[in-house]
Amino acid sequence: MKEYLEKYLAEYRSCVENYALELRNQPMPELTEEKFSLFEKTGNRMIYEEDYFIRRKYLAVYAMAYWIGRKKEDLNKLEEVIEAVCMENSWALPAHTDRKNNPDWRNTVDLFACETGQTLAELITIFQQDLKKDLREHVKKEVISRVLTPFYQSEAPCEPWEYNTNNWCAVCAGAIGSASIYLLKDVPEKCLERIRYSLTHYLKGFTDDGACMEGLAYFSYGMAYYAGFSQQYLEYSHGAADLMADEKIASIAEFQQKCYFDSGLTVSFSDGYMNDCFHMGLTCYLAGRFPNVRFPNRKCAAAFDSDSCYRFMTLYRDYIWVEAYLEKISENQYQRIQPCPDTNNSVHGKVHSGLVKEPVIFEQAQWYIAQSGNMCGMAAKGGNNAEHHNHNDVGSFLYLSKNTMLLADLGAGEYTKDYFSGKRYQILCNSSLGHNVPVINGSLQMEGERFACDRFEADKNGNVEISFGNAYDLDELDEAVRRIRFNRETGMMQIADTFTGGNGLVDVKENLVTRYVPRIRGNKVQICGGNEDCTVEIDDPDVKISYQVMEHKNHAGKTEHVFLIQWQVDVNDGYGKSKFRIYCK
């Protein structure tokens, strides 16, 4: 374990040092009105945000370079960058401001204004003896006027996030609370009480068994700010206020490890990712508090530059919390903690049977996650179509072999104006057409809380039953039930779907999603992705299978081609039944 963390820190330091050399003589991009206005005119977020986050990269690089090496040239560059950030017209992003209706839009208290305020407040505190006094005073003035004053002088809720149950609440409230402790001498108790109350709403967003419905990436994001503020507040209160003592957090802390397959792939439900990273600092902190927390494979750890937003709250703690954890190991306090199985321990692609994790069942979230002895894996979900970062995906599943997701949950698409508007479900990755669920009577699933799974049953033996007909707004559909059986030895997954309704139920089309060109041979479809492949075999020997090519813009804004594999289900007298199996060699 000690070597595991020491290697991580060595890689972290090397990355920071390289960036410090690379960026030293490169000017930061300017934040122009022309680029700011693009979101208002075209809905494009990425062009302005790319420049914005490169500036945050400079801030993080030289802050960590100086923290690690204490070189005068890094301090000088850091002061230059801090001053430039203080001079920005607004710390909020165009997508979160309303220039038409809000005359004070420059002081919008959004995610990134809060993050920037927290970062600057932390920097002038940890480098108090090194940064110029006039710069420290400038920072304090800007953070108070742009973030703290607009928040504390407003009637609650200041913004919808204050009482929301998603990552915004944790990030904004945690950042404001942290900046307040750093900058406000003897923080008024009513201010901290307001932060504490806001954060109770964040915890309500998790199910009692610890699932984050937004997905793994948003768990890492929100929990990093919740934990960062919690530790700071615990120290500020001399141990009297421990926000990590909430009984629900022990379950929440284990969510991350349950989303990892042994290959390193991750469950990508909602706006998630199939190759998600975990933050080593946050994991160290949680492992120090909760004995059942485990570390995923170190190769899955977020590097210094994995986060394109360069959030200092997380990056700083990815260093200091790991150092603190190593110190405890040296004192023999944390010997009980071990990493999750490393893929390097696999032999000829087969994980030793003793390392195969039991299936994970989140009963309230209605998630099921399992993997087999030959490193096939699957995840299936029920839920409803009004979850945070919702996709219309009730009854969907994903299937993988080792490090290749063969039947996909596409996860997060490109964030544009349309993505968070009434046009959201016209985008493939958010609609049910972009998920492994059928099209019924030509209809897709509908958005809204009432369009939900009405029965979810699962056991540790690989059996899942999902009743998902209510996700479709169809009077002629009485019930749609998906029964899944996953073999934990061979990785074969059998799926039996039944559809029941009146005479109006006449058309059911199965729909499977893959990023790889399918090869159709009779009643079989072979999906080959790199060195891994699987076969989808439909029970009906006379079935006619086809596929269509669709475009998907991923979260990075890059266009991918995805393939929708489809076939008709025989429906007679309002009843249809479809059975197929998925298996690897």
XYZ file of C-alpha atoms in Angstrom:
585
model
C 0.000 0.000 0.000
C 2.832 2.365 0.824
C 4.462 1.748 -2.561
C 1.053 2.219 -4.251
C 0.746 5.745 -2.841
C 4.398 6.711 -3.195
C 4.279 5.907 -6.925
C 1.183 8.048 -7.248
C 2.859 11.040 -5.573
C 5.984 10.657 -7.713
C 3.878 10.748 -10.887
C 1.915 13.727 -9.553
C 5.098 15.722 -8.808
C 6.576 14.918 -12.201
C 3.438 16.079 -13.996
C 3.353 19.381 -12.100
C 7.048 20.047 -12.708
C 6.701 19.390 -16.435
C 3.737 21.736 -16.763
C 5.514 24.440 -14.773
C 8.363 24.359 -17.289
C 6.077 24.111 -20.312
C 3.761 26.993 -19.414
C 6.283 29.431 -17.965
C 6.770 31.450 -21.146
C 3.363 30.817 -22.671
C 0.774 33.591 -22.233
C -2.594 32.684 -20.795
C -5.520 33.001 -23.201
C -7.668 36.102 -22.853
C -11.363 35.820 -21.941
C -13.049 37.863 -24.646
C -16.577 39.198 -24.980
C -16.776 37.608 -28.434
C -16.269 34.131 -26.979
C -18.413 34.815 -23.907
C -21.382 35.706 -26.093
C -21.194 32.511 -28.166
C -23.327 30.595 -25.701
C -26.059 33.220 -25.919
C -25.906 33.272 -29.731
C -25.264 29.628 -30.667
C -25.463 27.545 -27.483
C -21.765 26.647 -27.710
C -20.081 26.427 -24.313
C -16.767 24.849 -25.177
C -14.932 27.684 -26.950
C -15.121 30.148 -24.036
C -14.795 27.449 -21.407
C -11.604 26.082 -22.968
C -9.871 29.415 -22.401
C -11.411 29.799 -18.941
C -10.147 26.430 -17.763
C -6.698 26.863 -19.277
C -6.401 29.897 -16.997
C -7.419 27.699 -14.053
C -4.760 25.245 -15.189
C -2.093 27.956 -14.837
C -3.432 28.730 -11.384
C -3.291 25.088 -10.244
C 0.068 24.330 -11.851
C 1.957 27.180 -10.238
C 0.173 26.814 -6.912
C 1.163 23.141 -6.675
C 4.608 23.734 -8.181
C 5.334 26.277 -5.465
C 3.793 24.075 -2.772
C 6.049 21.196 -3.787
C 9.295 22.955 -4.745
C 9.181 26.434 -3.128
C 10.951 27.949 -6.109
C 10.949 31.724 -6.430
C 10.147 31.593 -10.152
C 7.017 29.561 -9.446
C 5.895 32.027 -6.797
C 6.396 34.933 -9.185
C 4.356 33.202 -11.860
C 1.655 32.302 -9.347
C 1.315 35.941 -8.290
C 1.011 36.970 -11.918
C -1.739 34.404 -12.536
C -3.657 35.265 -9.358
C -3.700 38.932 -10.327
C -4.985 38.046 -13.801
C -7.805 35.923 -12.360
C -8.792 38.751 -10.044
C -9.146 41.004 -13.088
C -11.541 38.693 -14.944
C -14.863 40.281 -15.824
C -16.795 37.426 -14.236
C -15.846 34.173 -12.542
C -19.142 32.571 -13.585
C -19.564 30.796 -16.905
C -21.797 32.133 -19.710
C -24.061 29.077 -19.424
C -24.899 30.071 -15.840
C -25.384 33.818 -16.246
C -28.428 35.766 -17.405
C -27.118 39.021 -18.807
C -30.488 39.967 -20.238
C -32.380 39.955 -16.933
C -29.722 40.250 -14.234
C -27.845 43.585 -14.093
C -25.473 42.063 -11.501
C -24.698 39.029 -13.689
C -20.949 39.440 -13.180
C -21.396 38.344 -9.575
C -23.477 35.269 -10.348
C -22.785 32.688 -7.648
C -22.401 29.584 -9.786
C -20.179 26.504 -9.526
C -17.129 28.135 -11.002
C -17.363 31.461 -9.226
C -17.526 29.501 -5.971
C -14.638 27.260 -6.985
C -12.510 30.241 -7.970
C -13.319 32.063 -4.741
C -12.388 29.014 -2.661
C -9.156 28.513 -4.596
C -7.977 32.094 -4.166
C -8.971 32.180 -0.501
C -7.024 28.984 0.119
C -3.974 30.200 -1.762
C -3.618 33.450 0.155
C -3.972 31.464 3.366
C -1.525 28.616 2.740
C 0.987 31.041 1.157
C 0.277 33.897 3.540
C 3.935 34.439 4.348
C 5.018 34.397 0.704
C 2.480 36.250 -1.429
C 2.642 40.036 -1.608
C 0.439 41.775 0.918
C -1.329 43.986 -1.623
C -2.157 40.907 -3.720
C -3.587 39.127 -0.678
C -5.757 42.127 0.070
C -6.920 42.305 -3.556
C -7.880 38.615 -3.487
C -9.789 39.001 -0.247
C -11.705 41.982 -1.602
C -12.634 40.166 -4.830
C -13.740 36.912 -3.175
C -15.881 38.726 -0.636
C -17.482 41.055 -3.191
C -18.043 38.447 -5.924
C -19.038 35.393 -3.859
C -19.460 35.802 -0.108
C -21.431 39.052 -0.032
C -23.883 38.075 -2.807
C -24.507 34.796 -1.012
C -24.812 35.912 2.586
C -26.786 39.077 1.825
C -29.357 37.170 -0.202
C -32.502 35.533 1.062
C -32.162 31.769 1.081
C -32.068 30.147 -1.349
C -29.570 32.465 -3.003
C -29.670 30.269 -6.114
C -31.586 27.029 -6.743
C -28.482 25.008 -5.858
C -28.666 26.045 -2.190
C -31.527 23.627 -1.485
C -30.793 21.222 -4.312
C -29.841 17.583 -3.829
C -27.085 17.270 -6.409
C -23.395 18.105 -6.820
C -24.031 21.856 -7.197
C -25.099 22.041 -3.590
C -21.944 20.385 -2.264
C -19.564 22.277 -4.528
C -21.040 25.744 -4.050
C -21.864 25.466 -0.360
C -18.607 23.652 0.422
C -16.557 26.239 -1.476
C -18.346 29.198 0.135
C -18.003 27.658 3.589
C -14.300 27.049 3.024
C -13.664 30.590 1.740
C -15.620 32.002 4.682
C -13.446 30.239 7.238
C -10.318 31.416 5.441
C -11.329 35.043 4.958
C -13.933 36.046 7.538
C -12.477 36.525 10.975
C -14.696 34.744 13.512
C -17.239 33.607 10.931
C -20.743 34.386 12.218
C -22.427 31.199 13.357
C -25.500 32.029 11.288
C -23.297 31.887 8.157
C -21.950 28.445 8.956
C -25.404 27.273 9.960
C -26.657 28.295 6.536
C -23.878 26.264 4.895
C -24.579 23.248 7.115
C -28.272 23.377 6.305
C -27.572 23.578 2.593
C -25.322 20.518 2.780
C -28.061 18.451 4.424
C -29.897 18.746 1.111
C -26.867 17.395 -0.737
C -26.895 14.244 1.390
C -30.582 13.747 0.639
C -29.604 13.226 -2.987
C -28.000 9.902 -2.088
C -30.092 6.825 -1.459
C -29.838 5.392 2.041
C -27.611 2.630 0.682
C -25.157 5.226 -0.626
C -25.843 5.460 -4.363
C -25.246 8.701 -6.251
C -27.872 8.831 -8.989
C -25.825 11.398 -10.929
C -23.089 8.844 -11.537
C -19.544 8.247 -10.360
C -17.984 11.425 -11.773
C -20.465 13.627 -9.958
C -19.964 11.641 -6.767
C -16.246 12.474 -6.906
C -16.939 16.117 -7.700
C -19.495 16.810 -5.010
C -17.939 14.660 -2.293
C -14.512 16.268 -2.754
C -15.974 19.661 -1.828
C -18.149 18.220 0.932
C -15.183 16.407 2.491
C -12.797 19.326 1.976
C -15.069 21.746 3.780
C -15.911 19.149 6.434
C -12.293 18.693 7.419
C -11.697 22.437 7.494
C -14.832 23.015 9.562
C -13.878 20.224 11.975
C -10.551 21.929 12.634
C -12.168 25.370 12.856
C -14.649 24.096 15.453
C -11.900 22.312 17.412
C -13.610 18.969 16.808
C -17.115 20.070 17.764
C -18.621 19.986 14.231
C -18.026 16.775 12.285
C -20.071 16.713 9.082
C -18.585 13.332 8.161
C -20.214 11.750 11.210
C -23.616 11.549 9.498
C -24.586 7.868 9.601
C -25.401 7.876 5.878
C -21.877 8.829 4.824
C -20.389 5.432 5.696
C -22.490 3.944 2.893
C -21.850 6.887 0.565
C -18.093 6.480 1.031
C -18.240 2.966 -0.453
C -20.129 4.002 -3.596
C -16.995 4.684 -5.618
C -15.425 1.234 -5.263
C -18.722 -0.461 -6.137
C -18.795 1.272 -9.533
C -15.472 -0.210 -10.652
C -15.090 -3.430 -12.593
C -11.790 -5.241 -12.051
C -10.701 -4.248 -15.578
C -10.870 -0.583 -14.562
C -14.039 0.225 -16.498
C -16.798 1.981 -14.600
C -20.579 2.103 -14.575
C -21.533 4.981 -16.870
C -25.205 5.546 -16.002
C -26.553 9.115 -16.227
C -23.911 11.664 -17.230
C -21.155 9.244 -16.336
C -18.124 7.783 -18.105
C -17.010 4.234 -18.797
C -13.341 5.082 -18.046
C -13.863 7.240 -14.999
C -11.019 8.155 -12.669
C -11.009 8.292 -8.892
C -9.296 10.956 -6.826
C -6.548 9.517 -4.676
C -6.732 12.263 -2.071
C -10.469 11.914 -1.540
C -10.119 8.128 -1.369
C -7.359 8.426 1.233
C -9.480 10.757 3.300
C -12.531 8.501 3.130
C -10.442 5.400 3.835
C -9.041 7.099 6.913
C -12.555 7.687 8.191
C -14.361 4.514 7.092
C -12.714 1.068 7.372
C -14.630 -0.534 4.486
C -13.371 1.884 1.841
C -11.094 0.269 -0.742
C -8.703 1.756 -3.301
C -9.290 0.963 -6.989
C -6.393 0.068 -9.262
C -3.800 2.869 -9.144
C -3.893 3.032 -12.962
C -7.452 4.366 -12.615
C -6.399 7.227 -10.362
C -6.898 10.735 -11.688
C -3.578 12.292 -12.617
C -2.876 15.946 -11.929
C -4.147 16.805 -15.402
C -7.105 14.420 -15.598
C -9.567 17.142 -14.628
C -9.799 19.623 -17.495
C -11.290 22.168 -15.059
C -8.239 22.014 -12.736
C -10.169 22.394 -9.490
C -7.685 23.339 -6.790
C -9.850 22.092 -3.907
C -9.420 18.562 -5.279
C -5.902 18.803 -6.738
C -4.394 20.211 -3.552
C -5.983 17.447 -1.495
C -4.883 14.842 -4.003
C -1.453 15.704 -2.656
C -1.791 16.659 1.002
C -4.350 13.969 1.889
C -2.174 11.292 0.278
C 0.857 12.549 2.198
C -1.168 12.492 5.419
C -2.366 8.951 4.716
C 1.198 7.777 4.024
C 2.267 9.236 7.335
C -0.426 7.224 9.106
C 0.736 4.073 7.299
C 4.271 4.733 8.535
C 2.826 4.925 12.036
C 1.085 1.550 11.426
C -2.357 3.061 11.836
C -3.825 2.048 8.469
C -2.460 -1.424 7.775
C -5.995 -2.793 7.377
C -6.622 -0.831 4.156
C -5.826 -2.588 0.882
C -6.402 -1.696 -2.758
C -9.093 -3.391 -4.799
C -7.792 -6.184 -7.034
C -5.181 -4.986 -9.542
C -5.581 -6.138 -13.122
C -1.893 -7.036 -13.034
C -2.907 -9.913 -10.775
C -4.923 -11.518 -13.562
C -3.626 -14.616 -15.297
C -4.393 -15.083 -19.019
C -7.336 -12.718 -18.677
C -8.894 -14.647 -15.791
C -9.114 -13.125 -12.350
C -8.461 -15.531 -9.514
C -11.861 -16.659 -8.215
C -11.088 -15.296 -4.789
C -10.875 -11.793 -6.253
C -14.257 -11.749 -8.016
C -16.473 -9.270 -6.229
C -19.994 -10.159 -5.218
C -22.719 -8.461 -7.237
C -23.630 -5.000 -5.985
C -27.298 -4.276 -5.450
C -28.467 -0.736 -4.761
C -32.074 -1.507 -3.903
C -33.258 2.086 -3.642
C -31.405 3.351 -6.703
C -32.393 0.097 -8.449
C -28.905 -0.574 -9.791
C -27.351 -4.013 -10.231
C -23.627 -4.477 -10.972
C -21.932 -7.850 -11.488
C -18.876 -9.419 -13.066
C -17.770 -12.948 -13.907
C -14.665 -15.018 -13.334
C -13.503 -14.380 -16.914
C -13.839 -10.612 -16.510
C -17.132 -10.057 -18.276
C -19.307 -7.532 -16.536
C -22.757 -6.017 -16.624
C -24.869 -3.399 -14.938
C -28.623 -2.884 -15.159
C -30.943 -0.258 -13.753
C -34.541 0.561 -13.001
C -35.074 3.982 -11.486
C -37.128 6.784 -12.995
C -36.771 9.365 -15.719
C -36.413 12.424 -13.498
C -33.124 11.594 -11.818
C -30.312 14.154 -11.540
C -28.488 14.327 -14.870
C -31.260 12.070 -16.071
C -31.245 9.882 -19.138
C -34.427 8.120 -20.243
C -33.018 4.686 -19.483
C -35.373 2.723 -17.208
C -34.661 -0.981 -17.711
C -31.389 -0.454 -19.566
C -28.127 -2.360 -19.124
C -24.512 -2.398 -20.273
C -22.200 -5.315 -21.019
C -18.407 -5.501 -21.149
C -15.552 -7.918 -21.638
C -12.387 -7.042 -19.732
C -11.556 -3.433 -20.663
C -14.018 -3.061 -23.547
C -17.634 -1.944 -23.217
C -19.326 -3.892 -25.998
C -22.966 -2.965 -25.356
C -22.794 0.598 -24.196
C -24.291 3.134 -21.916
C -22.981 6.206 -23.739
C -22.860 8.350 -20.605
C -22.388 12.108 -20.812
C -22.695 13.922 -24.110
C -21.389 17.361 -25.025
C -22.786 19.978 -22.664
C -24.516 22.599 -24.786
C -27.452 24.945 -24.285
C -29.784 22.319 -25.776
C -28.419 19.637 -23.440
C -29.969 21.411 -20.452
C -33.163 22.583 -22.133
C -36.443 21.175 -23.376
C -34.463 19.684 -26.253
C -32.456 17.415 -23.930
C -34.205 14.202 -24.939
C -33.799 14.911 -28.634
C -30.103 14.192 -28.056
C -29.262 10.531 -28.647
C -27.329 9.774 -25.466
C -30.137 11.174 -23.292
C -33.042 9.542 -25.118
C -34.073 5.939 -24.651
C -33.075 5.316 -28.274
C -29.484 5.747 -27.112
C -29.911 3.005 -24.503
C -30.410 -0.740 -24.507
C -34.187 -0.626 -24.217
C -36.915 -1.357 -26.807
C -38.954 0.977 -28.949
C -42.635 0.181 -28.340
C -45.353 1.108 -30.844
C -42.832 3.509 -32.334
C -42.501 5.340 -29.005
C -39.514 6.079 -26.819
C -39.520 6.469 -23.052
C -40.772 9.750 -21.620
C -39.075 12.100 -19.179
C -40.566 12.702 -15.750
C -40.715 11.074 -12.338
C -43.885 9.096 -13.054
C -42.182 7.341 -15.969
C -40.488 4.821 -13.770
C -39.710 1.248 -12.905
C -42.554 -0.204 -10.833
C -40.787 -3.413 -9.787
C -37.095 -4.163 -9.332
C -35.968 -7.482 -7.881
C -32.418 -8.790 -7.787
C -30.319 -11.366 -5.966
C -26.647 -12.238 -5.527
C -26.921 -15.125 -7.996
C -27.110 -12.938 -11.091
C -30.904 -12.641 -11.381
C -32.570 -9.299 -12.063
C -36.193 -8.551 -12.895
C -37.259 -5.071 -13.988
C -40.801 -3.957 -14.770
C -40.331 -0.899 -16.965
C -43.518 -0.458 -19.012
C -44.460 2.641 -17.019
C -41.512 4.458 -18.580
C -43.530 4.659 -21.817
C -46.583 6.875 -22.097
C -48.664 4.200 -23.835
C -52.227 3.333 -22.850
C -52.022 0.201 -24.978
C -49.059 -1.155 -22.977
C -50.022 -2.836 -19.712
C -46.629 -4.210 -18.770
C -43.081 -4.641 -20.026
C -40.844 -6.898 -17.956
C -37.152 -7.604 -18.475
C -35.661 -10.695 -16.797
C -31.877 -10.923 -16.764
C -29.773 -13.893 -15.724
C -26.013 -13.304 -15.557
C -23.685 -16.282 -15.136
C -20.935 -15.247 -12.749
C -18.602 -17.959 -14.021
C -18.906 -17.629 -17.814
C -20.231 -14.091 -18.215
C -23.159 -15.233 -20.339
C -26.171 -12.988 -19.913
C -29.645 -14.163 -20.869
C -32.399 -11.616 -21.327
C -36.098 -12.388 -21.627
C -38.449 -9.472 -22.329
C -42.205 -9.790 -22.255
C -44.719 -7.189 -23.401
C -48.399 -7.289 -22.510
C -51.207 -5.018 -23.622
C -54.437 -4.747 -25.547
C -55.036 -5.037 -29.268
C -53.387 -1.663 -29.730
C -50.001 -3.147 -28.833
C -48.788 -4.120 -32.272
C -45.111 -3.176 -32.640
C -42.067 -3.851 -30.448
C -38.525 -3.360 -31.667
C -35.523 -4.416 -29.566
C -32.720 -1.862 -29.567
C -29.092 -2.406 -28.526
C -26.323 0.208 -28.617
C -22.650 -0.342 -29.414
C -19.678 1.750 -30.492
C -18.424 -1.049 -32.747
C -19.591 -2.095 -36.215
C -21.853 -5.142 -35.747
C -21.544 -8.214 -37.934
C -24.861 -9.903 -38.555
C -25.008 -13.625 -39.345
C -28.528 -15.038 -39.316
C -29.870 -14.750 -35.786
C -26.476 -13.764 -34.360
C -24.659 -10.457 -34.074
C -20.944 -10.348 -33.389
C -19.544 -7.213 -31.784
C -15.752 -6.871 -31.934
C -13.975 -4.132 -30.036
C -10.197 -4.419 -30.222
C -9.163 -7.725 -28.715
C -12.556 -8.358 -27.118
C -15.793 -9.483 -28.652
C -19.181 -10.836 -27.770
C -22.064 -12.468 -29.583
C -25.706 -11.523 -29.280
C -27.846 -14.520 -30.182
C -31.633 -14.158 -30.601
C -33.770 -17.205 -29.921
C -35.883 -16.719 -33.044
C -33.915 -18.418 -35.893
C -35.875 -16.466 -38.533
C -35.381 -13.040 -37.012
C -34.380 -10.170 -39.304
C -31.672 -8.060 -37.682
C -30.525 -4.671 -38.916
C -28.517 -1.762 -37.630
C -28.412 1.959 -38.174
C -25.508 4.336 -37.738
C -26.011 7.370 -35.510
C -23.781 10.268 -34.490
C -23.046 10.929 -30.842
C -21.099 13.921 -29.543
C -19.250 12.815 -26.439
C -18.547 15.003 -23.439
C -15.358 16.313 -25.042
C -17.383 17.462 -28.054
C -15.920 14.815 -30.362
C -18.244 13.041 -32.780
C -18.470 9.274 -32.428
C -20.388 6.837 -34.586
C -22.611 4.471 -32.650
C -24.632 1.586 -33.970
C -28.201 0.715 -33.025
C -28.842 -3.012 -33.467
C -32.559 -3.638 -33.913
C -35.010 -6.448 -34.600
C -38.761 -6.864 -34.497
C -40.433 -8.863 -31.750
C -43.416 -10.992 -32.737
C -46.534 -9.493 -31.167
C -49.832 -11.372 -31.308
C -53.077 -10.395 -29.588
C -51.308 -7.779 -27.526
C -48.542 -10.090 -26.288
C -44.904 -10.251 -27.320
C -41.897 -12.138 -26.068
C -38.227 -11.660 -26.899
C -35.354 -13.773 -25.680
C -31.671 -13.334 -26.434
C -28.322 -14.078 -24.885
C -24.964 -12.319 -24.857
C -21.734 -14.238 -24.435
C -18.004 -14.039 -25.021
C -15.691 -16.731 -26.333
